[in-house]
Rosetta silent file (secondary structure, phi, psi, omega in degrees, C-alpha in Angstrom):
SEQUENCE: MNALRLKVASIAILLLTTVGGCASAGNYKAAPVEPEVLPEYALELELRGEPEYDEDRYEVNLGFELRAEDEFSYNAIVQEIVQEVIYERFDGRKIRETLVLVEAFKLSRVGRTEQGDVVYRLPSFQRDRHYERGYLSVGPMIKTIDVWRVVRFYPGFVEGADWTDLGFAHLPQNRTGSLMTDIPENFNESHQRNHDHRGVVLQDDRQSGKFYSMRYHWWREPTGNRPQATFTFAKYKRPPDEPTWLNTTIDHGTRTSSAGE
SCORE:     score description
SCORE:     0.000 S_00000001
   1 L     0.000  -47.068  178.935   29.668  -17.229  -36.835 S_00000001
   2 H   -63.505  -38.276  178.759   25.868  -16.807  -36.844 S_00000001
   3 H   -63.916  -38.006  178.611   25.453  -20.564  -37.169 S_00000001
   4 H   -64.955  -43.539  178.837   27.714  -21.055  -34.142 S_00000001
   5 H   -61.075  -41.053 -179.810   25.679  -18.568  -32.103 S_00000001
   6 H   -63.729  -39.380  179.721   22.474  -20.336  -33.112 S_00000001
   7 H   -65.797  -42.932  178.709   23.918  -23.689  -32.031 S_00000001
   8 H   -62.919  -42.367  179.310   25.014  -22.293  -28.644 S_00000001
   9 H   -62.865  -38.845  179.927   21.596  -20.729  -28.122 S_00000001
  10 H   -64.841  -39.437  178.039   19.911  -24.038  -28.932 S_00000001
  11 H   -64.046  -41.659  179.805   22.070  -25.833  -26.363 S_00000001
  12 H   -62.032  -42.757  178.975   21.204  -23.204  -23.750 S_00000001
  13 H   -63.393  -40.621  179.179   17.489  -23.616  -24.437 S_00000001
  14 H   -62.411  -42.645  179.135   17.854  -27.402  -24.185 S_00000001
  15 H   -62.826  -43.619  179.207   19.619  -27.077  -20.828 S_00000001
  16 H   -62.554  -40.361  179.203   16.926  -24.768  -19.489 S_00000001
  17 H   -64.198  -40.410  179.928   14.235  -27.159  -20.647 S_00000001
  18 H   -64.245  -45.202  178.911   16.007  -30.061  -18.947 S_00000001
  19 H   -61.817  -43.268  179.306   16.353  -28.184  -15.654 S_00000001
  20 H   -62.118  -38.422  178.764   12.734  -27.137  -15.787 S_00000001
  21 H   -63.253  -37.997  178.864   11.677  -30.725  -16.384 S_00000001
  22 H   -65.910  -38.604 -176.955   13.558  -31.882  -13.295 S_00000001
  23 H   -66.716  -26.284 -177.558   11.928  -29.219  -11.151 S_00000001
  24 L  -107.691   23.664 -178.847    8.474  -30.404  -12.142 S_00000001
  25 H   -56.038  137.277  179.416    9.147  -34.132  -11.845 S_00000001
  26 H    70.575   20.221 -177.860    6.029  -36.082  -11.030 S_00000001
  27 H    52.727   36.810 -177.592    3.910  -33.033  -11.915 S_00000001
  28 L   -67.440  132.238  173.411    4.747  -31.697   -8.444 S_00000001
  29 L  -151.447  122.530  178.751    2.975  -28.543   -7.423 S_00000001
  30 L   -60.700  131.215 -176.547    2.617  -27.280   -3.868 S_00000001
  31 L  -159.114  151.422 -179.746   -1.083  -27.137   -3.058 S_00000001
  32 L   -81.625   63.843 -178.348   -3.444  -27.239   -0.044 S_00000001
  33 L   -77.418  163.174  175.123   -4.748  -30.730   -0.732 S_00000001
  34 L   -64.306  144.798 -178.022   -6.623  -32.819    1.801 S_00000001
  35 H   -60.276  -26.000  179.204   -4.241  -34.804    4.031 S_00000001
  36 H   -66.286  -20.853 -178.421   -5.778  -38.058    2.790 S_00000001
  37 H   -84.664  -17.778 -177.578   -4.376  -37.267   -0.674 S_00000001
  38 L   -62.450  147.417  173.409   -0.794  -36.926    0.561 S_00000001
  39 L   -69.575  163.594  174.276    1.652  -39.730   -0.238 S_00000001
  40 L   -58.524  136.370 -177.795    2.948  -41.848    2.621 S_00000001
  41 E  -149.012  163.474  174.815    5.586  -39.848    4.474 S_00000001
  42 E  -131.288  128.113  178.722    7.734  -39.742    7.600 S_00000001
  43 E  -110.334  120.784 -176.104    8.558  -36.509    9.428 S_00000001
  44 E  -119.503  146.653  177.032   11.603  -36.652   11.687 S_00000001
  45 E   -95.426  134.115 -179.324   13.091  -34.199   14.158 S_00000001
  46 E  -114.705  126.296  176.362   16.858  -33.616   13.977 S_00000001
  47 E   -89.689  117.827 -178.143   18.882  -32.450   16.979 S_00000001
  48 L   -99.400   94.857 -174.742   21.704  -30.210   15.755 S_00000001
  49 L    83.418  166.303 -179.744   24.328  -30.389   18.454 S_00000001
  50 L   -81.245  144.458  174.547   23.706  -31.126   22.104 S_00000001
  51 L   -57.738  145.237  178.738   21.342  -28.917   24.147 S_00000001
  52 E  -122.170  145.852  177.965   23.177  -26.352   26.277 S_00000001
  53 E  -160.914  158.737  170.576   22.115  -24.806   29.553 S_00000001
  54 L  -153.977 -161.132 -175.780   23.359  -23.157   32.726 S_00000001
  55 L   -74.638   -5.329 -178.217   21.919  -21.093   35.586 S_00000001
  56 L  -116.546  -17.386 -169.807   21.018  -18.240   33.210 S_00000001
  57 E  -160.490  171.478  165.993   19.819  -19.829   29.972 S_00000001
  58 E  -145.913  155.466 -178.927   19.068  -22.831   27.797 S_00000001
  59 E  -150.229  133.538  176.297   19.470  -23.405   24.065 S_00000001
  60 E  -136.150  134.070  177.871   18.371  -26.155   21.664 S_00000001
  61 E  -118.314  130.161 -172.630   18.881  -26.187   17.880 S_00000001
  62 E  -130.275  160.912  170.341   16.726  -28.396   15.680 S_00000001
  63 E  -138.485  175.032  179.705   16.057  -29.317   12.091 S_00000001
  64 E  -133.692  147.897  171.835   13.416  -31.365   10.273 S_00000001
  65 E  -134.399  127.555  177.363   13.501  -33.999    7.562 S_00000001
  66 E  -116.836  126.108  176.877   10.433  -35.166    5.667 S_00000001
  67 E  -117.506  124.302 -177.413   10.626  -38.214    3.403 S_00000001
  68 E  -122.806  151.967 -179.588    7.688  -38.963    1.144 S_00000001
  69 L   -72.725  -14.757  176.629    6.983  -41.789   -1.291 S_00000001
  70 L  -151.337 -179.291 -179.934    6.133  -39.184   -3.946 S_00000001
  71 L   -56.929  137.231 -173.115    6.204  -35.413   -4.399 S_00000001
  72 L  -101.847  133.457 -171.825    4.762  -33.717   -1.311 S_00000001
  73 L   -85.061  -20.941 -177.871    2.147  -30.988   -1.694 S_00000001
  74 L   -84.991  147.189 -171.695    2.607  -29.067    1.569 S_00000001
  75 L  -106.843    4.475 -173.262    5.187  -26.290    1.672 S_00000001
  76 E  -154.902  162.847  166.489    5.945  -25.882    5.388 S_00000001
  77 E  -103.723  123.085  177.846    6.326  -27.337    8.854 S_00000001
  78 E   -97.279  137.653  177.526    3.843  -25.739   11.253 S_00000001
  79 E  -125.500  138.461  173.882    4.685  -25.559   14.955 S_00000001
  80 E  -114.700  110.461 -178.451    2.439  -24.835   17.918 S_00000001
  81 E  -102.658  125.192  175.882    4.480  -23.739   20.939 S_00000001
  82 E  -124.825  127.171 -176.235    2.810  -23.625   24.341 S_00000001
  83 E  -132.648  142.519  174.252    4.842  -22.538   27.352 S_00000001
  84 E  -133.824  134.336  179.368    4.166  -22.079   31.045 S_00000001
  85 E  -126.217  132.617  177.706    6.597  -20.604   33.584 S_00000001
  86 E  -123.359  120.985  174.688    6.086  -20.587   37.356 S_00000001
  87 E  -100.688  126.478  176.932    8.217  -18.437   39.660 S_00000001
  88 E  -112.961  130.323  179.379    7.992  -19.355   43.336 S_00000001
  89 E   -88.064  166.089  177.733    9.123  -16.925   46.022 S_00000001
  90 L   -65.650  -24.009  178.820   10.634  -17.804   49.380 S_00000001
  91 L   -84.773    3.460  176.812    7.389  -16.640   51.025 S_00000001
  92 L    95.471  -14.067  178.949    5.452  -19.274   49.048 S_00000001
  93 L   -68.897  149.288 -179.575    3.777  -16.925   46.555 S_00000001
  94 E  -124.389  141.545  176.073    3.797  -17.976   42.908 S_00000001
  95 E  -116.953  128.725 -173.776    3.906  -15.917   39.715 S_00000001
  96 E  -119.306  134.195  176.307    2.687  -17.631   36.548 S_00000001
  97 E  -129.292  143.613  178.521    3.345  -16.688   32.917 S_00000001
  98 E  -137.171  158.660  173.946    2.111  -18.389   29.763 S_00000001
  99 E  -152.879  157.836  175.811    2.468  -17.940   26.028 S_00000001
 100 E  -135.065  132.948  177.122    1.268  -19.455   22.764 S_00000001
 101 E  -138.450  127.582  171.222    3.047  -19.139   19.412 S_00000001
 102 E  -106.020  126.741 -176.408    2.096  -20.589   16.039 S_00000001
 103 E  -140.139  171.436 -178.348    4.986  -20.464   13.573 S_00000001
 104 E  -146.606  148.831  173.714    6.106  -22.049   10.309 S_00000001
 105 E  -122.117  132.078  176.067    9.276  -23.099    8.505 S_00000001
 106 E   -67.010  143.931  173.646    9.426  -23.450    4.730 S_00000001
 107 L   -95.360  140.283  178.577   10.293  -26.879    3.365 S_00000001
 108 E  -119.683  128.238 -179.647   12.966  -27.179    0.686 S_00000001
 109 E   -72.844  125.428 -177.798   13.089  -30.144   -1.702 S_00000001
 110 E   -95.081  -41.158 -178.316   16.510  -31.818   -1.512 S_00000001
 111 E   151.459 -163.326 -179.957   16.111  -34.685   -3.979 S_00000001
 112 E  -112.115  147.500  173.685   15.368  -38.402   -4.131 S_00000001
 113 L   -82.552  172.000  177.037   16.955  -41.287   -2.272 S_00000001
 114 L   -62.811  -26.421  179.285   18.108  -44.466   -4.020 S_00000001
 115 L   -82.293   -6.244  177.189   14.868  -46.054   -2.821 S_00000001
 116 L    98.914   -2.840  177.877   12.856  -43.348   -4.590 S_00000001
 117 L   -70.782  144.302  175.993   11.684  -41.333   -1.581 S_00000001
 118 E   -93.201  130.019 -173.786   11.536  -37.564   -2.022 S_00000001
 119 E  -108.486  134.555  176.420   13.430  -35.717    0.733 S_00000001
 120 E  -127.444  140.415  175.576   12.588  -32.277    2.121 S_00000001
 121 E  -139.696  178.169  171.832   14.472  -30.289    4.745 S_00000001
 122 L   -67.333  153.146  176.665   14.714  -26.737    6.009 S_00000001
 123 L   -56.504  156.665  179.191   16.550  -24.371    3.638 S_00000001
 124 L   -53.563  138.613  179.218   20.338  -24.246    3.958 S_00000001
 125 L    73.739   -1.739  177.815   21.549  -22.421    7.088 S_00000001
 126 L   -87.951  148.344  176.827   18.058  -22.482    8.614 S_00000001
 127 L  -152.637  160.535  173.912   17.457  -24.017   12.038 S_00000001
 128 E  -101.331  104.428 -174.438   14.790  -24.038   14.691 S_00000001
 129 E  -104.054  123.004  174.101   16.464  -22.358   17.661 S_00000001
 130 E  -107.547  117.020 -171.673   14.902  -22.438   21.124 S_00000001
 131 E  -147.689  126.252  173.702   16.748  -20.014   23.365 S_00000001
 132 E  -138.042  143.083  179.877   15.903  -18.234   26.586 S_00000001
 133 E  -146.391  171.211  176.222   18.180  -16.373   28.959 S_00000001
 134 L   105.232    8.808 -177.505   18.111  -13.949   31.870 S_00000001
 135 H   -69.158  -24.708  177.277   17.158  -16.226   34.744 S_00000001
 136 H   -72.612  -13.202 -177.926   20.079  -14.971   36.836 S_00000001
 137 H   -87.298   -2.038  179.506   18.598  -11.480   36.694 S_00000001
 138 L   -68.896  156.515 -177.015   15.519  -12.351   38.768 S_00000001
 139 L   -66.036  162.997 -176.984   15.237  -10.779   42.206 S_00000001
 140 L   -68.581  -11.679  179.788   16.608  -12.384   45.386 S_00000001
 141 L   -80.147  -11.465 -178.905   13.100  -13.232   46.586 S_00000001
 142 E   -80.622  126.054 -179.241   12.710  -15.900   43.860 S_00000001
 143 E   -93.939  -47.350 -179.023   13.334  -19.415   45.158 S_00000001
 144 E  -139.164  154.896  172.774   12.569  -21.584   42.113 S_00000001
 145 E  -132.867  128.973  176.952   11.708  -21.212   38.434 S_00000001
 146 E  -122.245  126.944 -179.379   10.017  -23.969   36.451 S_00000001
 147 E  -119.892  128.294  172.740    9.688  -23.792   32.670 S_00000001
 148 E  -120.294  122.587  173.992    7.623  -26.175   30.556 S_00000001
 149 E  -125.877  120.788  179.655    7.706  -25.763   26.774 S_00000001
 150 E  -120.197  134.774 -176.001    5.758  -28.231   24.624 S_00000001
 151 E  -127.349  126.311  170.167    5.770  -28.108   20.820 S_00000001
 152 E  -100.466  134.023  179.229    3.476  -29.873   18.353 S_00000001
 153 E  -133.543  146.462 -176.691    4.822  -29.985   14.778 S_00000001
 154 E  -165.630  159.640  178.093    3.311  -31.206   11.518 S_00000001
 155 E   -78.364  148.884  178.323    3.360  -30.442    7.772 S_00000001
 156 E  -157.285  170.921  175.868    0.974  -27.887    6.341 S_00000001
 157 E  -108.586  115.488 -175.467    0.323  -25.542    3.444 S_00000001
 158 E  -111.757  136.155 -179.628    0.921  -21.916    4.454 S_00000001
 159 E  -132.546  140.915  173.215   -0.003  -18.903    2.353 S_00000001
 160 L    78.116   15.617 -179.687    0.533  -15.166    2.829 S_00000001
 161 L   -78.211  156.738  176.387    3.070  -15.369    5.674 S_00000001
 162 L   -91.883   79.749 -173.064    5.706  -12.678    6.233 S_00000001
 163 L   -72.338  147.059  167.055    8.643  -15.002    5.666 S_00000001
 164 L   -76.628  172.960  179.184   12.260  -14.242    6.533 S_00000001
 165 L   -61.163  -28.717 -179.751   14.878  -14.779    3.834 S_00000001
 166 L   -93.415    3.319  173.124   15.512  -18.254    5.271 S_00000001
 167 L    88.106   45.436  176.622   11.836  -19.173    5.352 S_00000001
 168 E  -126.301  144.513 -179.557   10.567  -18.615    8.901 S_00000001
 169 E  -154.001  145.707  166.896    7.372  -16.841    9.956 S_00000001
 170 E   -85.455  139.262  178.461    5.105  -16.172   12.913 S_00000001
 171 E  -114.911  150.397  179.645    1.459  -16.969   12.164 S_00000001
 172 L   -66.012  -32.645 -176.026   -1.626  -15.465   13.835 S_00000001
 173 E  -165.801  171.196  172.708   -3.176  -18.876   14.523 S_00000001
 174 L   -81.482 -178.254 -171.939   -3.333  -22.494   13.464 S_00000001
 175 L   -61.223  -42.154 -176.205   -5.726  -23.635   10.750 S_00000001
 176 L   -85.259  -13.552 -176.120   -8.760  -24.166   12.991 S_00000001
 177 L    82.955    8.715  179.611   -8.128  -21.176   15.245 S_00000001
 178 L   -71.427  -26.287  175.011   -7.919  -23.374   18.328 S_00000001
 179 E  -124.855  127.846 -178.271   -4.515  -21.863   19.118 S_00000001
 180 E  -121.689  134.951 -178.934   -3.832  -18.163   18.591 S_00000001
 181 L   -59.840  128.418  178.638   -0.429  -16.496   18.881 S_00000001
 182 E  -147.591   93.506 -177.270   -0.108  -14.521   22.114 S_00000001
 183 L  -132.738  153.611  177.658    3.460  -13.513   22.958 S_00000001
 184 L   -75.615  166.128 -177.051    5.060  -10.442   24.563 S_00000001
 185 L   -63.058  -28.822 -176.025    7.045   -7.911   22.532 S_00000001
 186 L   -91.367    7.450  175.738   10.377   -9.136   23.877 S_00000001
 187 L   -91.995  120.589 -173.464    9.820  -12.766   22.836 S_00000001
 188 L    50.882   51.061 -168.343   11.785  -13.362   19.608 S_00000001
 189 H   -59.182  -44.351 -176.863   12.072   -9.587   19.622 S_00000001
 190 H   -63.292  -37.627  177.814   14.173   -9.074   16.489 S_00000001
 191 H   -66.936  -45.137 -179.141   11.749  -11.087   14.381 S_00000001
 192 H   -63.612  -30.983 -178.742    8.707   -9.242   15.707 S_00000001
 193 H   -69.624  -28.026 -173.583   10.396   -5.909   15.050 S_00000001
 194 H  -112.871   -6.493 -176.526   10.897   -6.694   11.357 S_00000001
 195 L  -139.500  148.844  179.235    8.027   -9.020   10.469 S_00000001
 196 L   -90.785  155.879  170.031    4.266   -9.118   10.872 S_00000001
 197 L   -85.068   98.628  178.400    2.147  -11.929   12.280 S_00000001
 198 L  -152.259  168.651 -177.877    0.219  -12.843    9.162 S_00000001
 199 L   115.796  159.864 -176.430   -0.534  -15.764    6.916 S_00000001
 200 E  -132.595  136.180  170.666   -3.006  -18.623    6.804 S_00000001
 201 E   -87.719  102.421 -175.592   -2.620  -22.377    7.207 S_00000001
 202 E   -76.375  -30.535  178.402   -4.896  -23.472    4.377 S_00000001
 203 E  -158.632  155.695 -179.266   -4.486  -27.196    5.004 S_00000001
 204 E  -159.943  172.063  173.353   -2.452  -29.484    7.262 S_00000001
 205 L  -118.329   53.659 -177.149   -1.949  -32.970    8.621 S_00000001
 206 H   -60.448  -32.409 -177.806   -2.199  -31.931   12.265 S_00000001
 207 H   -63.608  -19.404  177.023   -3.814  -35.223   13.224 S_00000001
 208 H  -102.315   12.927 -177.081   -0.475  -36.919   12.475 S_00000001
 209 L   -63.519  157.135  177.389    1.526  -34.319   14.381 S_00000001
 210 E  -118.796  171.919 -178.425    4.328  -35.160   16.791 S_00000001
 211 E  -126.333  157.106  160.674    5.619  -33.495   19.946 S_00000001
 212 E  -146.200  165.125 -173.572    8.865  -32.517   21.622 S_00000001
 213 E  -150.130  160.701  175.632    9.407  -30.683   24.877 S_00000001
 214 E  -130.540  139.214 -178.835   11.797  -28.757   27.095 S_00000001
 215 E  -135.358  112.169 -178.405   11.828  -28.724   30.883 S_00000001
 216 E  -114.263  127.427  178.432   14.023  -26.208   32.749 S_00000001
 217 E  -124.406  127.097 -175.540   14.232  -26.203   36.559 S_00000001
 218 E  -127.100  137.789  178.562   16.112  -23.445   38.429 S_00000001
 219 E  -147.231  155.527 -179.971   16.542  -23.086   42.163 S_00000001
 220 L  -129.492  133.564  177.820   18.322  -20.947   44.726 S_00000001
 221 L   -79.606  149.524  179.007   19.294  -21.962   48.247 S_00000001
 222 L   -61.089  -20.678 -178.291   18.383  -19.628   51.146 S_00000001
 223 L   -69.863  -11.863  179.570   22.096  -19.365   51.953 S_00000001
 224 L    88.988    8.721  176.476   22.564  -17.145   48.927 S_00000001
 225 L   -64.464  162.756  179.823   24.804  -19.534   47.006 S_00000001
 226 L   -58.586  135.432 -179.703   24.849  -19.319   43.211 S_00000001
 227 L   -59.398  160.949  177.164   21.624  -20.757   41.739 S_00000001
 228 E  -124.604  163.205 -178.373   21.606  -24.153   40.063 S_00000001
 229 E  -151.208  151.882  170.880   19.630  -25.496   37.110 S_00000001
 230 E  -127.930  155.829 -178.385   18.695  -28.692   35.305 S_00000001
 231 E  -146.286  137.231  177.860   17.381  -29.066   31.758 S_00000001
 232 E  -130.912  125.899  171.286   15.734  -31.909   29.854 S_00000001
 233 E  -106.050  127.191 -176.477   15.003  -32.032   26.131 S_00000001
 234 E  -118.925  112.857  178.597   12.577  -34.815   25.178 S_00000001
 235 E   -79.737  123.679 -179.819   12.299  -35.868   21.543 S_00000001
 236 L    64.710   20.448 -179.996    8.765  -37.003   20.659 S_00000001
 237 L  -134.008  157.522  174.019    7.760  -36.774   24.329 S_00000001
 238 L  -111.323  156.236 -178.934    5.931  -34.400   26.626 S_00000001
 239 L   -62.997  139.249  178.976    6.884  -33.630   30.251 S_00000001
 240 L   -69.652  -17.318 -176.943    5.358  -36.069   32.753 S_00000001
 241 L  -112.880   35.608  179.638    4.564  -33.160   35.098 S_00000001
 242 L   -53.982  132.332  173.781    2.768  -30.817   32.672 S_00000001
 243 L   -65.494  159.318 -175.138    0.769  -28.111   34.475 S_00000001
 244 H   -60.130  -46.109 -177.545   -2.994  -28.190   33.954 S_00000001
 245 H   -60.788  -46.526 -178.516   -3.190  -25.038   31.828 S_00000001
 246 H   -62.801  -45.788 -179.543   -0.457  -26.188   29.452 S_00000001
 247 H   -59.275  -45.692 -179.303   -1.907  -29.677   29.141 S_00000001
 248 H   -66.467  -40.588 -176.799   -5.391  -28.366   28.411 S_00000001
 249 H   -68.072  -47.709 -177.768   -4.159  -25.748   25.958 S_00000001
 250 H   -67.335  -29.660 -178.599   -1.926  -27.988   23.856 S_00000001
 251 H   -87.965  -37.377 -171.947   -4.611  -30.696   23.696 S_00000001
 252 H  -120.483  -12.138  177.220   -7.797  -28.667   23.356 S_00000001
 253 L    86.188  162.953  176.949   -6.731  -25.137   22.453 S_00000001
 254 E  -160.416  157.739  178.192   -7.527  -21.750   23.868 S_00000001
 255 L  -107.039   -0.008  179.090   -8.052  -18.246   22.574 S_00000001
 256 L  -138.118  154.576  174.066   -6.435  -16.431   25.477 S_00000001
 257 L  -156.230  165.432  177.381   -3.230  -16.670   27.472 S_00000001
 258 L  -103.809   95.367 -168.724   -1.205  -14.681   29.965 S_00000001
 259 L   -71.549  140.059  174.530    1.867  -13.872   27.931 S_00000001
 260 L  -146.080  175.508 -176.507    5.318  -13.799   29.476 S_00000001
 261 L   -68.615    0.000    0.000    8.877  -14.125   28.295 S_00000001
């Protein structure tokens, strides 16, 4: 009986050793290495379902896939969101709101392809959801609403963030401090209520970053008919009609913004 127990224990230890060896294949260890040290990789944006919109809201759900020729040292996808909204009244006056948000999603190692590439995605059940609503609640004096949202995304090494269980966090700023989070309390309200803006991007490959964008246009006829709206999601593209502030901010950074929803 004791010999049998010893044999079972030995098998269990062997299994644990084997699993541990797989987890450390290629001596992989997440670390804030210089981007020049990273293996060749491709970062792709995944659209999960078709974008939805109407006269009150829009919604887009995204995922990411990173494929590297060897184990990848960065542990997250960093996103820089810059948004500008312009409300125009029937009397010609305009109201402008802007926001900046730096956020991160943890990367989860999925495995290797037959070609040997190492694949990373967001953790199971995680998604990048862009959702805004409430445009039908604006006052009758509003004639048009224009929303521009531009997002730069790239891999990075994030430390000290207040992650959700699924691996999402708001960050105070990007690595260089050129973009600093400035959002109102009601933007992603549930997350802000339960999590702090903290954490540091110790290293990144921002210079290889890509973009995607959202463009929402809402208008109301003077006759009082129900408002109408159009929406465009552009993968790897920016809006051709970017306002000056947004264009300057996403390209060159800023330390201040006029936050709005």
